[in-house]
XYZ file of C-alpha atoms in Angstrom:
623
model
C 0.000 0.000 0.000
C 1.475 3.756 -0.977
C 1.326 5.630 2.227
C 4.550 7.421 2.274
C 5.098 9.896 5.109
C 6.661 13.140 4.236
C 8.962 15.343 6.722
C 10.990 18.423 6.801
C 14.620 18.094 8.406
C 17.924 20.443 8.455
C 21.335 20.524 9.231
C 21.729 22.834 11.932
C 23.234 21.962 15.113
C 22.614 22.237 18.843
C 22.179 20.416 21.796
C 21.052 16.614 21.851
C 18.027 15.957 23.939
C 16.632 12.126 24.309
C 13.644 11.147 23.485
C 12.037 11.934 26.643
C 13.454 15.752 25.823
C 16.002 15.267 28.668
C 19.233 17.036 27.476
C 22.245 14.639 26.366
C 26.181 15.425 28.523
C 28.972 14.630 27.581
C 31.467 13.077 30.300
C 32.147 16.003 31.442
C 28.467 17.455 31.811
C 28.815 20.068 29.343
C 25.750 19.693 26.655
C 26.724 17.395 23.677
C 26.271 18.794 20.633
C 25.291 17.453 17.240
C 22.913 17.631 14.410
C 19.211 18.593 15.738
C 17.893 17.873 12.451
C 14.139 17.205 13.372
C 13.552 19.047 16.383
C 15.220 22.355 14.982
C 13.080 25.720 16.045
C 13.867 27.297 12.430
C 11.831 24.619 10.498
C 8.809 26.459 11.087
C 10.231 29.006 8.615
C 9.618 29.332 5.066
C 13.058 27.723 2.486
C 14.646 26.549 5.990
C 15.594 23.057 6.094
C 14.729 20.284 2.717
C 11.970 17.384 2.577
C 12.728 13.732 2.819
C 10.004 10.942 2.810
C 10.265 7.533 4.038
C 8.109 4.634 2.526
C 6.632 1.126 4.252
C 7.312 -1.750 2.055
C 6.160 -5.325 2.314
C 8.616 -7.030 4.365
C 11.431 -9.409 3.220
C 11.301 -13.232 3.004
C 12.899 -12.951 6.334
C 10.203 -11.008 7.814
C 12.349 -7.970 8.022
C 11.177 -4.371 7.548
C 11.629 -2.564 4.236
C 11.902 0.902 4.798
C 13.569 2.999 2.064
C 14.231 6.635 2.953
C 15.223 9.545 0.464
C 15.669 13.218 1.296
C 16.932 16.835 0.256
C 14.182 17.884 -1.789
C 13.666 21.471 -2.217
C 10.021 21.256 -1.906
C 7.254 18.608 -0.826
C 5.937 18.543 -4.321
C 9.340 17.368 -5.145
C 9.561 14.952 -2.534
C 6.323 13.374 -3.681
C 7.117 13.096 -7.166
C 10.253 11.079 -6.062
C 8.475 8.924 -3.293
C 5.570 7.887 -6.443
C 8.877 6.748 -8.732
C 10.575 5.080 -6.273
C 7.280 3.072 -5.200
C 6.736 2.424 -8.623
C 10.215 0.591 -9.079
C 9.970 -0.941 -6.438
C 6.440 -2.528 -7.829
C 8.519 -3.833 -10.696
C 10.877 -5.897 -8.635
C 13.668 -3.387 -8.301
C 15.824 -3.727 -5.333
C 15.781 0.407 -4.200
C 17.303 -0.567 -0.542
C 20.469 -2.334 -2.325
C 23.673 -0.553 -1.336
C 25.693 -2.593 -3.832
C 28.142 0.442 -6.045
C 28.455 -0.227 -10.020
C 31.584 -1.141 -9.144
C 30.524 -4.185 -7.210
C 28.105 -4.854 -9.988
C 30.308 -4.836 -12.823
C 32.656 -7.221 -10.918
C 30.169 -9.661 -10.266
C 28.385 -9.266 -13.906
C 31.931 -10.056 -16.002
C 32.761 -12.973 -13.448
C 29.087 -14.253 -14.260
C 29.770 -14.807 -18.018
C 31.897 -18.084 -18.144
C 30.807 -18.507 -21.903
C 32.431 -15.032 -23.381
C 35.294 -15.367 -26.057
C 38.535 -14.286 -24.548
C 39.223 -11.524 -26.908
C 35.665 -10.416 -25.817
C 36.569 -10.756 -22.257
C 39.526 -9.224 -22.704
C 37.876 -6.006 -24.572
C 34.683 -5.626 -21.508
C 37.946 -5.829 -18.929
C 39.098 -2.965 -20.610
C 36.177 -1.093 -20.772
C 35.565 -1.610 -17.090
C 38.941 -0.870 -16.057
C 39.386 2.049 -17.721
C 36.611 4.190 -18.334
C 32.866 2.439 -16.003
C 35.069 2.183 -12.735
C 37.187 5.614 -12.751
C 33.628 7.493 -13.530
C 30.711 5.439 -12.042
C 31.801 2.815 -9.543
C 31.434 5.335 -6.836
C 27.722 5.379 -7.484
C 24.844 3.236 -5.801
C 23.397 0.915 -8.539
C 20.002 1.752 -7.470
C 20.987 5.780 -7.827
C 22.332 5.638 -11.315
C 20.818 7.703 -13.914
C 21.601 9.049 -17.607
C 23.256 12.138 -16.645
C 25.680 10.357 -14.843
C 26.071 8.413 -18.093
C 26.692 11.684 -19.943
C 29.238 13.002 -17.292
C 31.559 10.085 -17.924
C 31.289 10.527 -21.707
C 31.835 14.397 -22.054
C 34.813 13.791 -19.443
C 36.007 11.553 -21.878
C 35.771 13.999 -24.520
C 37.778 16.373 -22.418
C 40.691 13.866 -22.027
C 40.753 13.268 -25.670
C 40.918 16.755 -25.775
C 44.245 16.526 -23.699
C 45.579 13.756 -25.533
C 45.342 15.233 -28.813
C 47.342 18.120 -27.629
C 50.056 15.643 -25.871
C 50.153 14.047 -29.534
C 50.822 17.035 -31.411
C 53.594 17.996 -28.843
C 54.619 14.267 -29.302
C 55.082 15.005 -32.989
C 56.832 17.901 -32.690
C 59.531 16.707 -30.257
C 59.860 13.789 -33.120
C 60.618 16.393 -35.785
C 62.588 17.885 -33.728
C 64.883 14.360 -32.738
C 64.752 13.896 -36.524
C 66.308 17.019 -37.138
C 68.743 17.047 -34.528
C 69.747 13.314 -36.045
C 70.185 15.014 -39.612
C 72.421 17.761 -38.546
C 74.677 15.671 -36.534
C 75.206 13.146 -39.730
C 75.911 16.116 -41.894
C 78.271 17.215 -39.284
C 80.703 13.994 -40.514
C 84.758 15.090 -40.207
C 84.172 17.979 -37.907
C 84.963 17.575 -34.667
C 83.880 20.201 -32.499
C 80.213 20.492 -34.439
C 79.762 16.780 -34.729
C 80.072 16.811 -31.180
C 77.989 19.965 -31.041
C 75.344 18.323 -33.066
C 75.618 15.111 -31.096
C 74.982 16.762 -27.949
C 71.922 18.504 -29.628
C 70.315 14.807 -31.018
C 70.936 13.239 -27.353
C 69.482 16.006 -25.885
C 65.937 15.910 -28.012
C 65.893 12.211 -28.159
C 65.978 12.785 -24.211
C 63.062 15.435 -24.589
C 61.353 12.805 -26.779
C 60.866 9.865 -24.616
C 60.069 12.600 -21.420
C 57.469 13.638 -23.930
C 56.076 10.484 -24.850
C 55.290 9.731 -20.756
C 51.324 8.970 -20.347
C 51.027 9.248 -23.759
C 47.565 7.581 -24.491
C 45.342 6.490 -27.099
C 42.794 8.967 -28.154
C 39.159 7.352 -27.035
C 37.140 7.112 -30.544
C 33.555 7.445 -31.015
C 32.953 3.591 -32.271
C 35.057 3.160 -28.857
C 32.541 4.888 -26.543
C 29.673 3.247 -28.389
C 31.559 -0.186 -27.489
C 32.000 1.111 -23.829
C 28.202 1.827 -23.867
C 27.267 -1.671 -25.381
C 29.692 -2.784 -22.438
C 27.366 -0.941 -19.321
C 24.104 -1.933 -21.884
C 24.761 -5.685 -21.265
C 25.755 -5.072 -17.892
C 22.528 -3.425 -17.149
C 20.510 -6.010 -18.914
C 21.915 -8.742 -16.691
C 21.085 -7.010 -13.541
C 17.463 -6.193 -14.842
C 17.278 -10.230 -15.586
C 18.968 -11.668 -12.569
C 18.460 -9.408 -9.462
C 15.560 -6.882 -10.670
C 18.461 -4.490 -9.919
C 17.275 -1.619 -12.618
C 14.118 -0.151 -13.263
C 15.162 0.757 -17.269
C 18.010 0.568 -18.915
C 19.604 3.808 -18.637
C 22.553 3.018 -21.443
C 20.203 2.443 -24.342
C 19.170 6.353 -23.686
C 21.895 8.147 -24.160
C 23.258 10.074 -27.300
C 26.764 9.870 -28.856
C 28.856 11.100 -31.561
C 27.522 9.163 -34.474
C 29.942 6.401 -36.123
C 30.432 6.313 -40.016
C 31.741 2.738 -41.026
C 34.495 3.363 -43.464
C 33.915 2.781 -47.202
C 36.240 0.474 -48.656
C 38.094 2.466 -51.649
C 39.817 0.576 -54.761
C 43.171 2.102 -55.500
C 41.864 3.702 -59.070
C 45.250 5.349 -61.050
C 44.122 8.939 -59.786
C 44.040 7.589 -55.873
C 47.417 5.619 -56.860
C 48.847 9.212 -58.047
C 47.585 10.600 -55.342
C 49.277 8.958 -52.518
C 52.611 8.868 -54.314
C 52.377 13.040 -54.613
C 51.556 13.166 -51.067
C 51.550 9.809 -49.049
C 48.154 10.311 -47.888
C 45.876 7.293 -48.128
C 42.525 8.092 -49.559
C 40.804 6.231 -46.524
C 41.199 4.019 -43.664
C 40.112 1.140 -45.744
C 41.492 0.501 -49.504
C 41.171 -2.129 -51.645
C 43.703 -3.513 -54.541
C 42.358 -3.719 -58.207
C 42.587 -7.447 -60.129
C 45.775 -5.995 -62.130
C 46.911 -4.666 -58.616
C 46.339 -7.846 -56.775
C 48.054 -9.734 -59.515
C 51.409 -8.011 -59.255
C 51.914 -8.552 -55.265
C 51.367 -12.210 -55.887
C 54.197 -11.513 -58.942
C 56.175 -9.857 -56.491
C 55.700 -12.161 -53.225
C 56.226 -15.754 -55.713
C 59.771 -16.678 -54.352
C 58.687 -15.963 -50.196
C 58.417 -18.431 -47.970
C 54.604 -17.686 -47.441
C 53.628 -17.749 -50.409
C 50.819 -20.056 -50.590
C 49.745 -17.975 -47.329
C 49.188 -14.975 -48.941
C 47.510 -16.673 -52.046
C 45.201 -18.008 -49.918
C 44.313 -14.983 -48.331
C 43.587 -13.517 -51.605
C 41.726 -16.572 -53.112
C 39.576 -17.456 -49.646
C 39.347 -14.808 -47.593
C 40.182 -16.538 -44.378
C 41.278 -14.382 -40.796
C 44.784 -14.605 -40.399
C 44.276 -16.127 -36.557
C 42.213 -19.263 -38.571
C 45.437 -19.446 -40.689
C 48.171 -19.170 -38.446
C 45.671 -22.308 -35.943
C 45.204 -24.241 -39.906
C 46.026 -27.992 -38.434
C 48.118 -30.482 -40.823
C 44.764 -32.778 -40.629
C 42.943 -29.853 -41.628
C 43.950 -29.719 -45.572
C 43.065 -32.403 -47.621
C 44.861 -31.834 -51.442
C 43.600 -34.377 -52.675
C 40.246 -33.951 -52.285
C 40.517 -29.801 -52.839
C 39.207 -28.788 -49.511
C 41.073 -27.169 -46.258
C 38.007 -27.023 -43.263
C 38.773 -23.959 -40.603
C 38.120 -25.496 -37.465
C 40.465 -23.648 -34.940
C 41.890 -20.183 -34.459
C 44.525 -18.574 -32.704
C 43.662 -15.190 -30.889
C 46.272 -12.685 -29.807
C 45.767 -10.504 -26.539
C 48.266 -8.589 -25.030
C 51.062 -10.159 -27.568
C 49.908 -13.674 -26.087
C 48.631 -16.159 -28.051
C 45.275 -18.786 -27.419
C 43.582 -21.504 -28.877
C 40.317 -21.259 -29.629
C 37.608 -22.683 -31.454
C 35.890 -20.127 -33.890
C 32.181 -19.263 -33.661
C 29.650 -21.775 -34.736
C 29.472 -19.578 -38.176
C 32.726 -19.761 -38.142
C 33.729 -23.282 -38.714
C 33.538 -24.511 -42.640
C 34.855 -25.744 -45.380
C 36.609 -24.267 -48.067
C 36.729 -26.073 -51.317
C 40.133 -25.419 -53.067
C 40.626 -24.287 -56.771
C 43.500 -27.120 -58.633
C 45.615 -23.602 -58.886
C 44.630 -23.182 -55.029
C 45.930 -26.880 -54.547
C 48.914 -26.970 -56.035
C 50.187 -23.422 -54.942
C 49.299 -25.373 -51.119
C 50.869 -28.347 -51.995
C 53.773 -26.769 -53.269
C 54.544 -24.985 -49.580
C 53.769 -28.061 -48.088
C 56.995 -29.746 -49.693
C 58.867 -26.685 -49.064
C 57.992 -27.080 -45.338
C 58.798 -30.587 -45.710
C 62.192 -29.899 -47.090
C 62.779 -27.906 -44.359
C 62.235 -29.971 -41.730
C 64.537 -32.193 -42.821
C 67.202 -29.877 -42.790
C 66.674 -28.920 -39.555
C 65.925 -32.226 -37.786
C 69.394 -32.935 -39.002
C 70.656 -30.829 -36.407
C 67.682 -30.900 -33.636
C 66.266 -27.673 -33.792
C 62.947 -28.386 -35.580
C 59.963 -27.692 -33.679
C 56.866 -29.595 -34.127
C 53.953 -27.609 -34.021
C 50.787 -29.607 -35.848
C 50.754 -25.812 -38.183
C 50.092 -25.983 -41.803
C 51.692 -22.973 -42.103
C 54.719 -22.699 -39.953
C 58.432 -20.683 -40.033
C 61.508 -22.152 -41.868
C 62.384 -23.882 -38.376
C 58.738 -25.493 -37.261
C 57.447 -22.661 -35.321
C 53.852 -21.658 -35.309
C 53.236 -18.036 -36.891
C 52.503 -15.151 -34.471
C 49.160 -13.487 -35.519
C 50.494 -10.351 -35.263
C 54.061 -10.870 -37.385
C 52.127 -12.518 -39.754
C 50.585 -8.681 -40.394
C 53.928 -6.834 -40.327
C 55.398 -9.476 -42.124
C 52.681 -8.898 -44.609
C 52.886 -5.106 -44.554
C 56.685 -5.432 -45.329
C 56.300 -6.841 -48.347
C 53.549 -4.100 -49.420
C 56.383 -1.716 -48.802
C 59.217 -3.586 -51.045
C 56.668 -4.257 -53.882
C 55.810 -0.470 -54.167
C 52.205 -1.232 -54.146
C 49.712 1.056 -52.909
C 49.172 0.146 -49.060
C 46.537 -2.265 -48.004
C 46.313 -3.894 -44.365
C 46.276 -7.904 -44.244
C 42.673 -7.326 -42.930
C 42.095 -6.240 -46.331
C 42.440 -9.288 -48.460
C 39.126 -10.104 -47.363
C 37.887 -7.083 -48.722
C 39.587 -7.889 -51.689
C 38.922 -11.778 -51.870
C 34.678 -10.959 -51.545
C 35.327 -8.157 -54.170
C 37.350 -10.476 -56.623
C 34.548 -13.757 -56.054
C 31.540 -11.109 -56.993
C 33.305 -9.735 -59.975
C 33.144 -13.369 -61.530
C 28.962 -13.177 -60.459
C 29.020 -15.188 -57.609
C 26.106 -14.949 -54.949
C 26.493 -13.172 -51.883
C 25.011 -16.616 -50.430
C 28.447 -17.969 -51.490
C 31.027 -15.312 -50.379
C 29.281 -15.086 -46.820
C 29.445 -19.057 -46.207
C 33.118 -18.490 -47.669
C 34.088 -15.476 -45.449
C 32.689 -17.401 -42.054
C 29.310 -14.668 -41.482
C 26.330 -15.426 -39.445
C 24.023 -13.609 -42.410
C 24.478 -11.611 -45.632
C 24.123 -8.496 -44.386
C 27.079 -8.545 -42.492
C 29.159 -9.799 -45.965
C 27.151 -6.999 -48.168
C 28.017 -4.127 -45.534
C 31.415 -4.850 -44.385
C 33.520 -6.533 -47.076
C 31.787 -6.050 -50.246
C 33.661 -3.025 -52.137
C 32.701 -2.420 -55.380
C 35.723 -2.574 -58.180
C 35.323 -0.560 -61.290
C 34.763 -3.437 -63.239
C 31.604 -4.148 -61.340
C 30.610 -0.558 -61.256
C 30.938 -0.703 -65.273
C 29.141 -3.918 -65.720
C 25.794 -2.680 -63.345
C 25.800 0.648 -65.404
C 26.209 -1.217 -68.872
C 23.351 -3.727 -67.597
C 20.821 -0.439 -66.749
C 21.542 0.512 -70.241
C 21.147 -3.021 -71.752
C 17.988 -4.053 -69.921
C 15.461 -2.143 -72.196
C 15.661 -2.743 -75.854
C 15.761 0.285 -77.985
C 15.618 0.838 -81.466
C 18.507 2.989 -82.788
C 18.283 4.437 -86.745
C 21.405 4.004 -88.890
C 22.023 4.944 -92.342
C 23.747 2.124 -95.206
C 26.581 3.146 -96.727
C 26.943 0.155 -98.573
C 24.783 -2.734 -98.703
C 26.006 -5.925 -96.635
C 26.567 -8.647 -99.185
C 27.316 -12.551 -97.827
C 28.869 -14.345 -100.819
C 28.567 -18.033 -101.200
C 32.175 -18.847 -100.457
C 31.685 -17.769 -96.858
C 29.650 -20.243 -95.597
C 31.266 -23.376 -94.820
C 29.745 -26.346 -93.904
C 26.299 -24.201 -94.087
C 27.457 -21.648 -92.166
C 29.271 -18.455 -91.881
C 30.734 -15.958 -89.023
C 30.878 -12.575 -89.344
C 32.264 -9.407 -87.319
C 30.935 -5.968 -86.543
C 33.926 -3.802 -85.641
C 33.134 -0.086 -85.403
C 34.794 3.856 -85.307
C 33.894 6.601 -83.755
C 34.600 10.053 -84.848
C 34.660 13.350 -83.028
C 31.212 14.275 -83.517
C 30.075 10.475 -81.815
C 29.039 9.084 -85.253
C 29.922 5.683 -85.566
C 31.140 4.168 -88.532
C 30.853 -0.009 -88.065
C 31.682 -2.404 -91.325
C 31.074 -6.586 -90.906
C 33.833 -8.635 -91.926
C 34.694 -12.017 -92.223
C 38.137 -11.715 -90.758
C 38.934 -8.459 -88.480
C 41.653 -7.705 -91.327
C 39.424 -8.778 -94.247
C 37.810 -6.415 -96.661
C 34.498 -5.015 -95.769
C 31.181 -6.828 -96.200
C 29.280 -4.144 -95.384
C 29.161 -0.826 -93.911
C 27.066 1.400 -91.837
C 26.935 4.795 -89.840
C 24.608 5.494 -87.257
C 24.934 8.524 -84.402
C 24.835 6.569 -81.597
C 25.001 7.623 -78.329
C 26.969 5.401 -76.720
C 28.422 1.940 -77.796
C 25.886 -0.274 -76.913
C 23.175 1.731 -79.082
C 25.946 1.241 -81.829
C 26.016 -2.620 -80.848
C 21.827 -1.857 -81.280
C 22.469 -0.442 -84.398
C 24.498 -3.626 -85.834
C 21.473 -5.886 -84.280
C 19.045 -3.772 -86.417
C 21.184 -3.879 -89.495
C 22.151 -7.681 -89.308
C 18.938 -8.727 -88.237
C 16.949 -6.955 -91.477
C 19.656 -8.236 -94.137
C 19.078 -12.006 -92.676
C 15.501 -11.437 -93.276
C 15.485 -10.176 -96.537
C 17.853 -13.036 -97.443
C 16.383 -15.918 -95.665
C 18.935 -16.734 -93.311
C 19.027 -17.741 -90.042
C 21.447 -16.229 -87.142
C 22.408 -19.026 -84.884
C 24.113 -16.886 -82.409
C 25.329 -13.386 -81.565
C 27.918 -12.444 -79.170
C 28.005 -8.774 -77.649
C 31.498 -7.760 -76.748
C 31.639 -5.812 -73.462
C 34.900 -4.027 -74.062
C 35.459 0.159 -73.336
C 34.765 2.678 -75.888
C 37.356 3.117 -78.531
C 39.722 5.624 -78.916
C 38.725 8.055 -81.518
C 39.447 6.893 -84.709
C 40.179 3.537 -83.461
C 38.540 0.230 -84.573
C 36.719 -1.872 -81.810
C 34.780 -4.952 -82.285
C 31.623 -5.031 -81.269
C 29.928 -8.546 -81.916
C 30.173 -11.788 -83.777
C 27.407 -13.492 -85.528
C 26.986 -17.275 -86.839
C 24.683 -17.416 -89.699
C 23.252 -20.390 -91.263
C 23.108 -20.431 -94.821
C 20.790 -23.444 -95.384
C 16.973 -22.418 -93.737
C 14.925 -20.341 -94.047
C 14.855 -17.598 -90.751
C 11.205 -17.164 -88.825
C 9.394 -14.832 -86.935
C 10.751 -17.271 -83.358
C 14.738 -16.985 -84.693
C 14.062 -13.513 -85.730
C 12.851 -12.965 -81.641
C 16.099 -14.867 -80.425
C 18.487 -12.673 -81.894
C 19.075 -10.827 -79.022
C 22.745 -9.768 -77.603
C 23.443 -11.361 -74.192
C 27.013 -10.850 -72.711
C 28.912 -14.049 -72.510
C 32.432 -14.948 -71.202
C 33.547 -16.008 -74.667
C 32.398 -12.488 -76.174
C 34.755 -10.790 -72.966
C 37.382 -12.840 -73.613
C 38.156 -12.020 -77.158
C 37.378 -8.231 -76.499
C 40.513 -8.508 -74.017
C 42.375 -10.256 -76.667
C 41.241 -8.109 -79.237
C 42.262 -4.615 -76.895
């Protein structure tokens, strides 16, 4: 039942009295004095003093008395409002006399999750340690509240205020080491300034590492959301398990909003770009085909070699590679299955098994295979050599060093970004090959379906959204397919009539090319051959807008003469290939005809242009 009771109290102080109003002594007799509270004369008085309430519960399990009290309200209306709340939560279940600090309840919520990840133990330890203990353990689970939420985050912002400054100072004491360094090696053969200069570099590599004391990260906005999905859980197990929470006060505050960053492909102008200035385009960049191909060029004779082709080719994490068992890998049979992973934390290294989504089975291309088995013998070879003089160590790694030893996670990336730096390749982080791996499986039209069971995702979203950049060749192939989609019908004039003699059809039937030129003005001029460097059959001109309404043009043109003649087009191949140069000749399809029936109104419906690999392929060769 709500009966609160509602009272008026300062903190003014005078002499005790006892509850029969006799006064309180001290040892000595004198009066003892101390906080009146209640009983002071002044309450009577208008603003004097502050309202608490005190509210009658239904007793424990134990029998005990539940008595929650809350006071310094500036008014009774105040007081009131709080007393209704505070019944209210405790109606839902909510323990309001707990004196347990979110300190004490973080504690015990992270020791209560025996099923986390490490790496995902690790990261909530953080989170806890440094930022929900320094800023709310203090506080009384049952008192917390958004703005105290808000305090911690805009003091974080005011540290990362401070630690950009202590980075810029940072960098500065570095330029200035680097410059001291430069002067003293110029000062080579002359003794009293290379000494001079000496002193200098010792002195502001001193003032350096002074600088660099309590030099900290600076706390992101994707960070504080992570800290916030840290409390969030916390919160939610509290609400679940002890009814400690009336709402969940994480899931209402605002942050800084986080952008996921793009993946970019390293086009020629972004390539020319960071050679001018050595600024990446963003934090995330992806390697073309022609890009990709060249590292692998350039990486053929390392040792890890079939590591980093498999990176490329299936998109595996490089904790799933460096834990790949010998069992695991089955050549034969074209199929490695990721059933383990190494994870790194603090520089040390532990076994795991991946998520559910996780473990799978990659099926291995023959080029896959053998670039595998090849390192396998290599690493065979290799332990022979040194067995022979007892320093081999076996590890149970597919992929190992030159003397046995399992592959650190985190060399395997510097190791990796190395290499980038000899090749003179644009830079890309290991991270990235999955990027590039999902990227290079699309651009040969594989489902999504496919890539996400490859890449180890729990659902396709997560594949489409996180490592699904587009390369130019896609982005040219969905705006040629807009284009393509909706027949049109484009006017050309005949310059001179297309004329199939006899002699070209053998065996019944004859093949025939439509190469085409287009001028300044975006006319196009397009003859049909028999042979690219025959004599014209043919020829054309039509003022196309583009190349496929020239490719339109030659459907029109081919498509009427067949009719007229009674011939029958067996197939037609559209070449996807850029627009020409001006001036210069491009082929543009390639027709079977058959000599020997009759064409109908149903073959006259099937000549339509569909792009095929065959029609790519002898663009490419024809470029």
């Amino acid at each position: 039942m709500y009966s609160p009771n509602f009272y008026r109290r300062c903190q003014c102080k005078g002499p005790l009295t006892d509850k029969e109003g006799n006064p309180v002594l001290n040892d000595d007799g004198s009066p003892k004095i101390g906080d009146i509270g209640l009983t002071c004369p002044k309450l009577g008085r208008k603003g004097h003093g502050t309202w608490y309430f005190a509210l009658e519960l239904e007793r424990g399990g134990n029998g005990k008395r539940r008595r929650p009290k809350r006071g310094g309200f500036p008014t009774k209306d105040k007081a009131e409002e709080a007393a209704k709340k505070l019944y209210e939560e405790a109606s839902r279940g909510t323990d309001v006399l707990s004196n347990e600090t979110m300190a004490d309840h973080l504690r015990h919520w992270i020791e209560s999750k025996k099923k986390l990840a490490r790496t995902t133990r690790h990261g909530y330890q953080e989170h806890i340690d440094n930022y929900l203990l320094p800023h709310l353990g203090h506080i009384k689970r049952r008192d917390l509240r958004v703005r105290h939420l808000d305090a911690m985050y805009n003091a974080i912002e005011r540290e990362n205020a401070e630690r950009i400054l202590h980075h810029l100072r940072v960098e500065e004491l570095t330029q200035a080491r680097d410059a001291a360094h430069q002067a003293w090696v110029r000062a080579a053969g002359k003794k009293e300034e290379r000494r001079r200069t000496r002193r200098a570099y010792l002195d502001a590599n001193a003032a350096l590492r002074e600088g660099r004391r309590g030099l900290r990260k600076v706390t992101s906005a994707a960070t504080m959301h992570r800290i916030n999905d840290t409390l969030s859980s916390a919160i939610t197990w509290g609400m679940k398990r002890e009814d400690a929470f009336s709402r969940n006060w994480a899931r209402l505050v605002e942050l800084p909003a986080v952008t996921r960053p793009k993946p970019l492909v390293w086009t020629p102008e972004r390539v020319e770009h960071w050679k001018r200035t050595g600024e990446k385009p963003g934090p995330v960049m992806v390697w073309t085909p022609e890009q990709t191909g060249a590292f692998l060029d350039f990486v053929r004779d390392d040792w890890l070699y079939d590591l980093w082709h498999s990176f490329i080719f299936l998109g595996p994490r490089r904790g799933e590679m460096c834990a790949l068992p010998v069992h695991e890998v089955n050549l034969a049979d074209l199929w490695l299955r990721i059933s383990a992973q190494i994870v790194e934390v603090a520089y040390r290294l532990y076994g795991e098994a991946p998520k559910a989504d996780s473990v799978r089975t990659l099926n291995l291309s023959e080029e896959s295979a053998e670039v595998l088995g090849q390192g396998r013998v290599r690493r065979e070879k290799a332990r022979e050599e040194w067995s022979a003089i007892a320093a081999w160590v076996e590890s149970d790694r597919f992929f190992t060093h030159e003397n046995g030893e399992p592959l650190h996670p985190d060399w395997v990336s510097r190791r990796f970004k190395r290499l980038v730096e000899l090749s003179g390749l644009p830079p890309v982080r290991l991270h990235d090959l999955r990027h590039i791996s999902a990227s290079l499986s699309l651009l040969q039209g594989n489902d999504i379906k496919v890539v996400q069971e490859r890449l180890g995702h729990s659902s396709r979203q997560i594949t489409s959204d996180t490592y699904t950049s587009v390369l130019p060749e896609l982005a040219r192939r969905e705006a040629e397919s807009m284009t393509s989609v909706i027949p049109r019908s484009v006017s050309y004039d005949v310059l001179r009539p297309l004329a199939l003699p006899q002699k070209l059809f053998s065996d019944g039937m004859a093949v025939v090319y439509a190469d085409g030129t287009r001028n300044r003005d975006g006319v196009w001029t397009v003859s049909a051959k028999a042979r690219h460097d025959g004599r014209s059959l043919g020829k054309i001109k039509t003022a196309a807008a583009s190349q496929e309404n020239a490719t339109l043009a030659v459907i029109q043109w081919v498509r009427d003469h067949c009719k007229e003649a009674g011939l029958r087009i067996l197939s037609a191949d559209k070449i996807t290939a850029h627009i020409p140069e001006l001036g210069k000749e491009r082929q543009l399809a390639r027709f079977v005809i058959d000599g020997e029936s009759e064409m109908g109104l149903e073959s006259v419906a099937r000549v339509l242009f569909e792009a095929s690999e065959e029609g790519q392929r002898r663009s490419e060769e024809g470029a």
